[in-house]
PDB file of C-alpha atoms in Angstrom:
ATOM      1  CA  UNK W  15      -5.741  36.412  25.312  1.00 44.00           C
ATOM      2  CA  UNK W  16      -7.375  39.278  27.193  1.00 45.00           C
ATOM      3  CA  UNK W  17      -5.757  40.197  30.479  1.00 44.00           C
ATOM      4  CA  UNK W  18      -7.825  39.144  33.491  1.00 42.00           C
ATOM      5  CA  UNK W  19      -9.115  42.063  35.593  1.00 45.00           C
ATOM      6  CA  UNK W  20     -10.129  41.558  39.179  1.00 39.00           C
ATOM      7  CA  UNK W  21     -12.333  43.775  41.351  1.00 43.00           C
ATOM      8  CA  UNK W  22     -10.241  46.473  42.927  1.00 43.00           C
ATOM      9  CA  UNK W  23     -11.720  46.153  46.350  1.00 42.00           C
ATOM     10  CA  UNK W  24     -14.719  44.534  47.905  1.00 41.00           C
ATOM     11  CA  UNK W  25     -16.477  45.739  51.014  1.00 47.00           C
ATOM     12  CA  UNK W  26     -17.174  42.144  51.879  1.00 48.00           C
ATOM     13  CA  UNK W  27     -14.520  39.453  51.544  1.00 45.00           C
ATOM     14  CA  UNK W  28     -17.025  36.787  50.522  1.00 47.00           C
ATOM     15  CA  UNK W  29     -18.452  38.889  47.686  1.00 50.00           C
ATOM     16  CA  UNK W  30     -14.945  39.629  46.451  1.00 45.00           C
ATOM     17  CA  UNK W  31     -14.065  35.894  46.493  1.00 41.00           C
ATOM     18  CA  UNK W  32     -17.223  34.998  44.535  1.00 43.00           C
ATOM     19  CA  UNK W  33     -16.523  37.620  41.886  1.00 48.00           C
ATOM     20  CA  UNK W  34     -12.954  36.395  41.353  1.00 41.00           C
ATOM     21  CA  UNK W  35     -14.046  32.752  41.119  1.00 44.00           C
ATOM     22  CA  UNK W  36     -16.644  33.634  38.481  1.00 55.00           C
ATOM     23  CA  UNK W  37     -13.998  35.348  36.370  1.00 46.00           C
ATOM     24  CA  UNK W  38     -11.636  32.361  36.685  1.00 39.00           C
ATOM     25  CA  UNK W  39     -14.427  29.905  35.810  1.00 47.00           C
ATOM     26  CA  UNK W  40     -15.248  31.779  32.585  1.00 50.00           C
ATOM     27  CA  UNK W  41     -11.556  31.893  31.686  1.00 45.00           C
ATOM     28  CA  UNK W  42     -11.091  28.154  32.206  1.00 40.00           C
ATOM     29  CA  UNK W  43     -14.153  27.393  30.077  1.00 42.00           C
ATOM     30  CA  UNK W  44     -12.747  29.533  27.266  1.00 44.00           C
ATOM     31  CA  UNK W  45      -9.358  27.808  27.513  1.00 39.00           C
ATOM     32  CA  UNK W  46     -10.954  24.339  27.452  1.00 41.00           C
ATOM     33  CA  UNK W  47     -12.975  25.232  24.368  1.00 44.00           C
ATOM     34  CA  UNK W  48      -9.844  26.463  22.597  1.00 43.00           C
ATOM     35  CA  UNK W  49      -7.943  23.299  23.525  1.00 42.00           C
ATOM     36  CA  UNK W  50     -10.805  21.138  22.290  1.00 47.00           C
ATOM     37  CA  UNK W  51     -10.848  22.922  18.945  1.00 41.00           C
ATOM     38  CA  UNK W  52      -7.093  22.400  18.607  1.00 40.00           C
ATOM     39  CA  UNK W  53      -7.469  18.703  19.366  1.00 42.00           C
ATOM     40  CA  UNK W  54     -10.127  18.282  16.675  1.00 41.00           C
ATOM     41  CA  UNK W  55      -8.071  20.048  14.003  1.00 41.00           C
ATOM     42  CA  UNK W  56      -5.607  17.198  13.255  1.00 46.00           C
ATOM     43  CA  UNK W  57      -8.470  14.731  12.830  1.00 43.00           C
ATOM     44  CA  UNK W  58     -10.116  17.016  10.308  1.00 42.00           C
ATOM     45  CA  UNK W  59      -6.854  17.411   8.429  1.00 45.00           C
ATOM     46  CA  UNK W  60      -6.345  13.630   8.448  1.00 46.00           C
ATOM     47  CA  UNK W  61      -9.832  13.002   7.126  1.00 47.00           C
ATOM     48  CA  UNK W  62      -8.989  15.087   4.062  1.00 67.00           C
ATOM     49  CA  UNK W  63      -5.654  13.352   3.373  1.00 87.00           C
ATOM     50  CA  UNK W  64      -5.227  11.917  -0.119  1.00 95.00           C
ATOM     51  CA  UNK W  65      -5.115   8.143  -0.562  1.00 97.00           C
ATOM     52  CA  UNK W  66      -1.542   6.958  -0.113  1.00 98.00           C
ATOM     53  CA  UNK W  67       0.223   4.568  -2.499  1.00 98.00           C
ATOM     54  CA  UNK W  68       3.490   2.855  -1.621  1.00 98.00           C
ATOM     55  CA  UNK W  69       5.390   2.024  -4.812  1.00 97.00           C
ATOM     56  CA  UNK W  70       7.734  -0.952  -4.497  1.00 97.00           C
ATOM     57  CA  UNK W  71       9.932  -1.640  -7.512  1.00 94.00           C
ATOM     58  CA  UNK W  72      10.951  -4.982  -8.927  1.00 91.00           C
ATOM     59  CA  UNK W  73      14.088  -6.875  -7.957  1.00 89.00           C
ATOM     60  CA  UNK W  74      16.697  -4.392  -6.580  1.00 86.00           C
ATOM     61  CA  UNK W  75      14.839  -1.498  -8.295  1.00 91.00           C
ATOM     62  CA  UNK W  76      14.042   1.578  -6.147  1.00 92.00           C
ATOM     63  CA  UNK W  77      10.428   2.705  -6.272  1.00 94.00           C
ATOM     64  CA  UNK W  78      11.461   6.203  -7.380  1.00 93.00           C
ATOM     65  CA  UNK W  79      12.670   4.744 -10.695  1.00 94.00           C
ATOM     66  CA  UNK W  80       9.031   4.274 -11.734  1.00 96.00           C
ATOM     67  CA  UNK W  81       8.628   7.517 -13.604  1.00 95.00           C
ATOM     68  CA  UNK W  82       6.540   8.845 -15.205  1.00 96.00           C
ATOM     69  CA  UNK W  83       4.121   6.374 -13.563  1.00 97.00           C
ATOM     70  CA  UNK W  84       4.570   7.919 -10.099  1.00 97.00           C
ATOM     71  CA  UNK W  85       3.934  11.407 -11.484  1.00 98.00           C
ATOM     72  CA  UNK W  86       0.759  10.225 -13.232  1.00 98.00           C
ATOM     73  CA  UNK W  87      -0.464   8.769  -9.947  1.00 98.00           C
ATOM     74  CA  UNK W  88       0.119  12.070  -8.167  1.00 98.00           C
ATOM     75  CA  UNK W  89      -1.742  13.837 -10.960  1.00 98.00           C
ATOM     76  CA  UNK W  90      -4.657  11.438 -10.424  1.00 98.00           C
ATOM     77  CA  UNK W  91      -4.985  12.530  -6.786  1.00 98.00           C
ATOM     78  CA  UNK W  92      -2.769  10.073  -4.898  1.00 98.00           C
ATOM     79  CA  UNK W  93       0.072  10.699  -2.506  1.00 98.00           C
ATOM     80  CA  UNK W  94       2.958   8.509  -3.675  1.00 98.00           C
ATOM     81  CA  UNK W  95       5.797   7.249  -1.503  1.00 97.00           C
ATOM     82  CA  UNK W  96       8.384   5.186  -3.411  1.00 97.00           C
ATOM     83  CA  UNK W  97      10.139   2.545  -1.314  1.00 97.00           C
ATOM     84  CA  UNK W  98      13.327   0.637  -1.941  1.00 95.00           C
ATOM     85  CA  UNK W  99      12.804  -2.933  -0.822  1.00 96.00           C
ATOM     86  CA  UNK W 100      15.389  -4.889  -2.757  1.00 94.00           C
ATOM     87  CA  UNK W 101      13.785  -8.335  -2.858  1.00 93.00           C
ATOM     88  CA  UNK W 102      17.045  -9.901  -1.721  1.00 95.00           C
ATOM     89  CA  UNK W 103      15.312 -11.065   1.463  1.00 97.00           C
ATOM     90  CA  UNK W 104      11.532 -11.114   1.053  1.00 97.00           C
ATOM     91  CA  UNK W 105      10.672 -11.767   4.690  1.00 98.00           C
ATOM     92  CA  UNK W 106      12.948  -9.007   5.985  1.00 98.00           C
ATOM     93  CA  UNK W 107      11.578  -6.587   3.400  1.00 98.00           C
ATOM     94  CA  UNK W 108       8.002  -7.505   4.353  1.00 98.00           C
ATOM     95  CA  UNK W 109       8.742  -6.779   8.001  1.00 98.00           C
ATOM     96  CA  UNK W 110      10.196  -3.432   7.028  1.00 98.00           C
ATOM     97  CA  UNK W 111       7.060  -2.699   4.989  1.00 98.00           C
ATOM     98  CA  UNK W 112       4.926  -3.595   8.001  1.00 98.00           C
ATOM     99  CA  UNK W 113       6.842  -1.123  10.156  1.00 98.00           C
ATOM    100  CA  UNK W 114       6.315   1.634   7.602  1.00 98.00           C
ATOM    101  CA  UNK W 115       2.575   1.021   7.231  1.00 98.00           C
ATOM    102  CA  UNK W 116       2.059   0.573  10.986  1.00 98.00           C
ATOM    103  CA  UNK W 117       3.718   3.926  11.591  1.00 97.00           C
ATOM    104  CA  UNK W 118       1.508   5.618   9.016  1.00 97.00           C
ATOM    105  CA  UNK W 119      -1.629   4.041  10.491  1.00 96.00           C
ATOM    106  CA  UNK W 120      -0.727   5.258  13.963  1.00 96.00           C
ATOM    107  CA  UNK W 121      -0.528   8.777  12.575  1.00 95.00           C
ATOM    108  CA  UNK W 122      -3.825   8.552  10.709  1.00 96.00           C
ATOM    109  CA  UNK W 123      -5.812   5.330  11.232  1.00 96.00           C
ATOM    110  CA  UNK W 124      -8.525   6.232   8.711  1.00 95.00           C
ATOM    111  CA  UNK W 125      -6.279   6.962   5.741  1.00 97.00           C
ATOM    112  CA  UNK W 126      -6.602   4.684   2.707  1.00 97.00           C
ATOM    113  CA  UNK W 127      -3.322   2.923   1.908  1.00 98.00           C
ATOM    114  CA  UNK W 128      -2.594   0.840  -1.196  1.00 98.00           C
ATOM    115  CA  UNK W 129       0.511  -0.919  -2.470  1.00 98.00           C
ATOM    116  CA  UNK W 130       1.776  -1.005  -6.060  1.00 98.00           C
ATOM    117  CA  UNK W 131       4.557  -3.447  -6.789  1.00 98.00           C
ATOM    118  CA  UNK W 132       6.286  -5.180  -9.683  1.00 97.00           C
ATOM    119  CA  UNK W 133       7.607  -8.649 -10.464  1.00 95.00           C
ATOM    120  CA  UNK W 134       9.700 -10.299  -7.738  1.00 95.00           C
ATOM    121  CA  UNK W 135       8.601  -7.930  -4.997  1.00 96.00           C
ATOM    122  CA  UNK W 136       4.995  -9.067  -5.311  1.00 97.00           C
ATOM    123  CA  UNK W 137       6.186 -11.716  -2.845  1.00 97.00           C
ATOM    124  CA  UNK W 138       7.138  -9.006  -0.338  1.00 98.00           C
ATOM    125  CA  UNK W 139       3.674  -7.500  -0.680  1.00 98.00           C
ATOM    126  CA  UNK W 140       1.959 -10.873  -0.305  1.00 98.00           C
ATOM    127  CA  UNK W 141       4.031 -11.936   2.695  1.00 98.00           C
ATOM    128  CA  UNK W 142       3.126  -8.691   4.425  1.00 98.00           C
ATOM    129  CA  UNK W 143      -0.570  -9.004   3.564  1.00 98.00           C
ATOM    130  CA  UNK W 144      -1.005 -12.706   4.293  1.00 98.00           C
ATOM    131  CA  UNK W 145       1.570 -13.712   6.895  1.00 98.00           C
ATOM    132  CA  UNK W 146       2.089 -10.451   8.794  1.00 98.00           C
ATOM    133  CA  UNK W 147      -1.595  -9.469   8.825  1.00 97.00           C
ATOM    134  CA  UNK W 148      -1.249  -6.392   6.616  1.00 98.00           C
ATOM    135  CA  UNK W 149      -4.496  -7.056   4.761  1.00 98.00           C
ATOM    136  CA  UNK W 150      -6.405  -5.334   7.553  1.00 97.00           C
ATOM    137  CA  UNK W 151      -4.570  -2.064   6.794  1.00 98.00           C
ATOM    138  CA  UNK W 152      -4.210  -2.129   2.997  1.00 98.00           C
ATOM    139  CA  UNK W 153      -7.100  -1.105   0.775  1.00 98.00           C
ATOM    140  CA  UNK W 154      -5.753  -2.393  -2.548  1.00 98.00           C
ATOM    141  CA  UNK W 155      -2.789  -4.406  -3.793  1.00 98.00           C
ATOM    142  CA  UNK W 156      -1.889  -3.718  -7.432  1.00 98.00           C
ATOM    143  CA  UNK W 157       0.783  -5.960  -8.948  1.00 98.00           C
ATOM    144  CA  UNK W 158       2.546  -5.646 -12.290  1.00 97.00           C
ATOM    145  CA  UNK W 159       3.703  -9.036 -13.567  1.00 95.00           C
ATOM    146  CA  UNK W 160       3.734 -10.694 -10.178  1.00 96.00           C
ATOM    147  CA  UNK W 161       6.016 -13.644  -9.426  1.00 95.00           C
ATOM    148  CA  UNK W 162       3.192 -15.246  -7.489  1.00 97.00           C
ATOM    149  CA  UNK W 163       3.966 -18.947  -7.893  1.00 96.00           C
ATOM    150  CA  UNK W 164       7.673 -18.699  -8.513  1.00 94.00           C
ATOM    151  CA  UNK W 165       9.981 -17.975 -11.417  1.00 91.00           C
ATOM    152  CA  UNK W 166      12.725 -20.022 -13.093  1.00 89.00           C
ATOM    153  CA  UNK W 167      14.945 -16.947 -12.855  1.00 89.00           C
ATOM    154  CA  UNK W 168      14.526 -16.917  -9.076  1.00 93.00           C
ATOM    155  CA  UNK W 169      16.106 -20.352  -8.854  1.00 95.00           C
ATOM    156  CA  UNK W 170      19.392 -18.906 -10.126  1.00 94.00           C
ATOM    157  CA  UNK W 171      19.685 -16.239  -7.426  1.00 94.00           C
ATOM    158  CA  UNK W 172      21.785 -16.604  -4.260  1.00 94.00           C
ATOM    159  CA  UNK W 173      20.041 -17.283  -0.963  1.00 95.00           C
ATOM    160  CA  UNK W 174      17.830 -15.853   0.431  1.00 95.00           C
ATOM    161  CA  UNK W 175      16.807 -14.097  -2.809  1.00 95.00           C
ATOM    162  CA  UNK W 176      16.245 -17.519  -4.364  1.00 96.00           C
ATOM    163  CA  UNK W 177      13.053 -17.864  -2.324  1.00 97.00           C
ATOM    164  CA  UNK W 178      11.298 -16.610  -5.463  1.00 96.00           C
ATOM    165  CA  UNK W 179      12.089 -19.999  -7.036  1.00 96.00           C
ATOM    166  CA  UNK W 180       9.084 -22.249  -7.513  1.00 94.00           C
ATOM    167  CA  UNK W 181       8.774 -24.804  -4.736  1.00 94.00           C
ATOM    168  CA  UNK W 182      10.735 -22.736  -2.208  1.00 97.00           C
ATOM    169  CA  UNK W 183       9.659 -22.613   1.426  1.00 97.00           C
ATOM    170  CA  UNK W 184       8.469 -19.028   0.953  1.00 98.00           C
ATOM    171  CA  UNK W 185       6.407 -19.812  -2.158  1.00 97.00           C
ATOM    172  CA  UNK W 186       4.853 -22.848  -0.480  1.00 97.00           C
ATOM    173  CA  UNK W 187       3.994 -20.810   2.603  1.00 97.00           C
ATOM    174  CA  UNK W 188       2.345 -18.034   0.588  1.00 97.00           C
ATOM    175  CA  UNK W 189       0.338 -20.405  -1.574  1.00 96.00           C
ATOM    176  CA  UNK W 190      -0.952 -22.632   1.214  1.00 96.00           C
ATOM    177  CA  UNK W 191      -4.597 -21.757   1.728  1.00 96.00           C
ATOM    178  CA  UNK W 192      -6.345 -18.816   0.091  1.00 97.00           C
ATOM    179  CA  UNK W 193      -4.047 -16.481  -1.857  1.00 98.00           C
ATOM    180  CA  UNK W 194      -6.209 -13.367  -1.417  1.00 98.00           C
ATOM    181  CA  UNK W 195      -7.070 -13.047   2.295  1.00 96.00           C
ATOM    182  CA  UNK W 196      -8.719 -10.263   4.224  1.00 95.00           C
ATOM    183  CA  UNK W 197     -10.524  -7.138   3.048  1.00 97.00           C
ATOM    184  CA  UNK W 198      -7.732  -6.091   0.658  1.00 98.00           C
ATOM    185  CA  UNK W 199      -8.695  -5.922  -3.033  1.00 98.00           C
ATOM    186  CA  UNK W 200      -6.225  -7.697  -5.333  1.00 98.00           C
ATOM    187  CA  UNK W 201      -5.387  -6.470  -8.860  1.00 98.00           C
ATOM    188  CA  UNK W 202      -3.020  -8.030 -11.403  1.00 98.00           C
ATOM    189  CA  UNK W 203      -1.760  -6.274 -14.554  1.00 98.00           C
ATOM    190  CA  UNK W 204       0.455  -8.143 -17.010  1.00 96.00           C
ATOM    191  CA  UNK W 205       1.583  -8.353 -20.604  1.00 94.00           C
ATOM    192  CA  UNK W 206      -0.133 -11.036 -22.682  1.00 94.00           C
ATOM    193  CA  UNK W 207       3.379 -12.358 -23.417  1.00 91.00           C
ATOM    194  CA  UNK W 208       4.571 -12.317 -19.839  1.00 91.00           C
ATOM    195  CA  UNK W 209       5.745 -15.819 -18.929  1.00 90.00           C
ATOM    196  CA  UNK W 210       4.114 -15.294 -15.510  1.00 91.00           C
ATOM    197  CA  UNK W 211       0.321 -15.145 -15.393  1.00 95.00           C
ATOM    198  CA  UNK W 212       0.259 -13.323 -12.060  1.00 96.00           C
ATOM    199  CA  UNK W 213      -2.905 -15.249 -11.179  1.00 98.00           C
ATOM    200  CA  UNK W 214      -3.979 -15.893  -7.594  1.00 98.00           C
ATOM    201  CA  UNK W 215      -6.793 -18.037  -6.318  1.00 98.00           C
ATOM    202  CA  UNK W 216      -9.660 -16.303  -4.589  1.00 98.00           C
ATOM    203  CA  UNK W 217     -11.048 -12.986  -5.878  1.00 98.00           C
ATOM    204  CA  UNK W 218      -8.712 -11.033  -8.161  1.00 98.00           C
ATOM    205  CA  UNK W 219      -9.039  -8.405 -10.890  1.00 98.00           C
ATOM    206  CA  UNK W 220      -7.019  -9.456 -13.935  1.00 98.00           C
ATOM    207  CA  UNK W 221      -6.052  -6.999 -16.678  1.00 98.00           C
ATOM    208  CA  UNK W 222      -3.450  -7.062 -19.436  1.00 97.00           C
ATOM    209  CA  UNK W 223      -1.804  -5.157 -22.270  1.00 96.00           C
ATOM    210  CA  UNK W 224      -0.845  -6.728 -25.583  1.00 94.00           C
ATOM    211  CA  UNK W 225       2.713  -8.061 -25.518  1.00 90.00           C
ATOM    212  CA  UNK W 226       5.365  -7.481 -28.166  1.00 85.00           C
ATOM    213  CA  UNK W 227       8.237  -9.939 -27.720  1.00 81.00           C
ATOM    214  CA  UNK W 228       8.452 -13.684 -26.992  1.00 75.00           C
ATOM    215  CA  UNK W 229       7.694 -14.639 -23.410  1.00 73.00           C
ATOM    216  CA  UNK W 230      11.094 -16.280 -22.888  1.00 66.00           C
ATOM    217  CA  UNK W 231      12.815 -12.920 -23.358  1.00 69.00           C
ATOM    218  CA  UNK W 232      10.818 -11.416 -20.443  1.00 79.00           C
ATOM    219  CA  UNK W 233      11.270  -7.949 -21.948  1.00 86.00           C
ATOM    220  CA  UNK W 234       7.555  -7.131 -21.750  1.00 88.00           C
ATOM    221  CA  UNK W 235       7.562  -8.337 -18.146  1.00 89.00           C
ATOM    222  CA  UNK W 236      10.418  -6.021 -17.179  1.00 90.00           C
ATOM    223  CA  UNK W 237       8.976  -3.064 -19.139  1.00 92.00           C
ATOM    224  CA  UNK W 238       5.573  -3.035 -17.427  1.00 94.00           C
ATOM    225  CA  UNK W 239       6.531  -0.310 -14.964  1.00 94.00           C
ATOM    226  CA  UNK W 240       7.342   2.090 -17.812  1.00 95.00           C
ATOM    227  CA  UNK W 241       4.771   1.034 -20.416  1.00 95.00           C
ATOM    228  CA  UNK W 242       2.452   4.049 -20.908  1.00 96.00           C
ATOM    229  CA  UNK W 243      -0.464   1.722 -21.637  1.00 96.00           C
ATOM    230  CA  UNK W 244      -0.239   0.453 -18.076  1.00 97.00           C
ATOM    231  CA  UNK W 245      -0.777   3.887 -16.482  1.00 98.00           C
ATOM    232  CA  UNK W 246      -4.585   4.110 -16.887  1.00 98.00           C
ATOM    233  CA  UNK W 247      -4.939   0.496 -15.760  1.00 98.00           C
ATOM    234  CA  UNK W 248      -3.018   1.221 -12.557  1.00 98.00           C
ATOM    235  CA  UNK W 249      -4.982   4.392 -11.833  1.00 98.00           C
ATOM    236  CA  UNK W 250      -8.289   2.608 -12.399  1.00 98.00           C
ATOM    237  CA  UNK W 251      -7.218  -0.222 -10.102  1.00 98.00           C
ATOM    238  CA  UNK W 252      -6.093   2.108  -7.326  1.00 98.00           C
ATOM    239  CA  UNK W 253      -9.465   3.855  -7.531  1.00 98.00           C
ATOM    240  CA  UNK W 254     -11.265   0.546  -7.101  1.00 98.00           C
ATOM    241  CA  UNK W 255     -12.483   0.008 -10.662  1.00 98.00           C
ATOM    242  CA  UNK W 256     -11.284  -3.201 -12.301  1.00 98.00           C
ATOM    243  CA  UNK W 257      -9.792  -2.370 -15.741  1.00 98.00           C
ATOM    244  CA  UNK W 258     -10.117  -6.013 -16.790  1.00 98.00           C
ATOM    245  CA  UNK W 259     -12.250  -8.753 -15.283  1.00 98.00           C
ATOM    246  CA  UNK W 260     -12.961  -9.879 -11.753  1.00 98.00           C
ATOM    247  CA  UNK W 261     -12.235 -13.583 -11.427  1.00 98.00           C
ATOM    248  CA  UNK W 262     -12.929 -15.815  -8.445  1.00 98.00           C
ATOM    249  CA  UNK W 263     -10.844 -19.001  -8.612  1.00 97.00           C
ATOM    250  CA  UNK W 264     -11.278 -21.921  -6.218  1.00 97.00           C
ATOM    251  CA  UNK W 265      -8.622 -22.316  -3.555  1.00 97.00           C
ATOM    252  CA  UNK W 266      -5.814 -24.478  -4.881  1.00 96.00           C
ATOM    253  CA  UNK W 267      -6.763 -24.061  -8.538  1.00 97.00           C
ATOM    254  CA  UNK W 268      -3.691 -21.956  -9.400  1.00 97.00           C
ATOM    255  CA  UNK W 269      -0.361 -23.793  -9.558  1.00 96.00           C
ATOM    256  CA  UNK W 270       3.146 -23.150 -10.839  1.00 95.00           C
ATOM    257  CA  UNK W 271       2.442 -25.445 -13.777  1.00 95.00           C
ATOM    258  CA  UNK W 272      -0.611 -23.532 -14.973  1.00 95.00           C
ATOM    259  CA  UNK W 273       0.652 -20.031 -14.186  1.00 93.00           C
ATOM    260  CA  UNK W 274       4.127 -20.052 -15.801  1.00 91.00           C
ATOM    261  CA  UNK W 275       4.581 -20.496 -19.554  1.00 87.00           C
ATOM    262  CA  UNK W 276       7.865 -19.524 -21.201  1.00 82.00           C
ATOM    263  CA  UNK W 277       6.261 -20.079 -24.624  1.00 82.00           C
ATOM    264  CA  UNK W 278       3.269 -17.840 -24.033  1.00 80.00           C
ATOM    265  CA  UNK W 279       2.070 -16.102 -27.215  1.00 71.00           C
TER     266      UNK W 279
END
């Protein structure tokens, strides 16, 4: 900043005072303009931020295990933040997810945020979106082999992880009313031999890859996060283009009985 220079001496005190005040006024205007430019800068940087994807793994699987999928997403122009939400307590994990997203939104309210999750932890995503009001902040929810209406395997887990069992209080709460609330877009990607359909009522994009092994083995279900055929489907979904078919199902039309088939072929 240039050093301020004041008149050396004024014959009249009033004229000297006026001259000094004019110099100070110009300096304050310049400082205010500089401060305003600095205040605008973060908003401009935020506006250019890449879309953010939170990757939540399946049951007890850290999100950073999903390689090379995460790397492909970064290459497609997304910022990726893997999370480790274990699925041992779906409600607690959903509240933790809410805290993470809320913090990000406070930093940059206009940034697009999406969630990619797998299997059991689809329930964490859905609890956050539906019960905790996260649908107002999440652009897209992309689920690989979601345990949406419960799983026989979940019934064998210790409490509270066994809330993924069909008929549990958590499952009943999530599936009361519309499954796909708010402005969030919902995408489901599954193997054709996955015992879980991943279907939700309401508006949902449904896509699949051809399965290899019998549904009862659940190998295709577990492998979805590392199946290279899934990568372009995930990228397309996160960009808002359905890689399968948009389906709008009436509320209450999806049930455990019509969404789980251990003999699926």
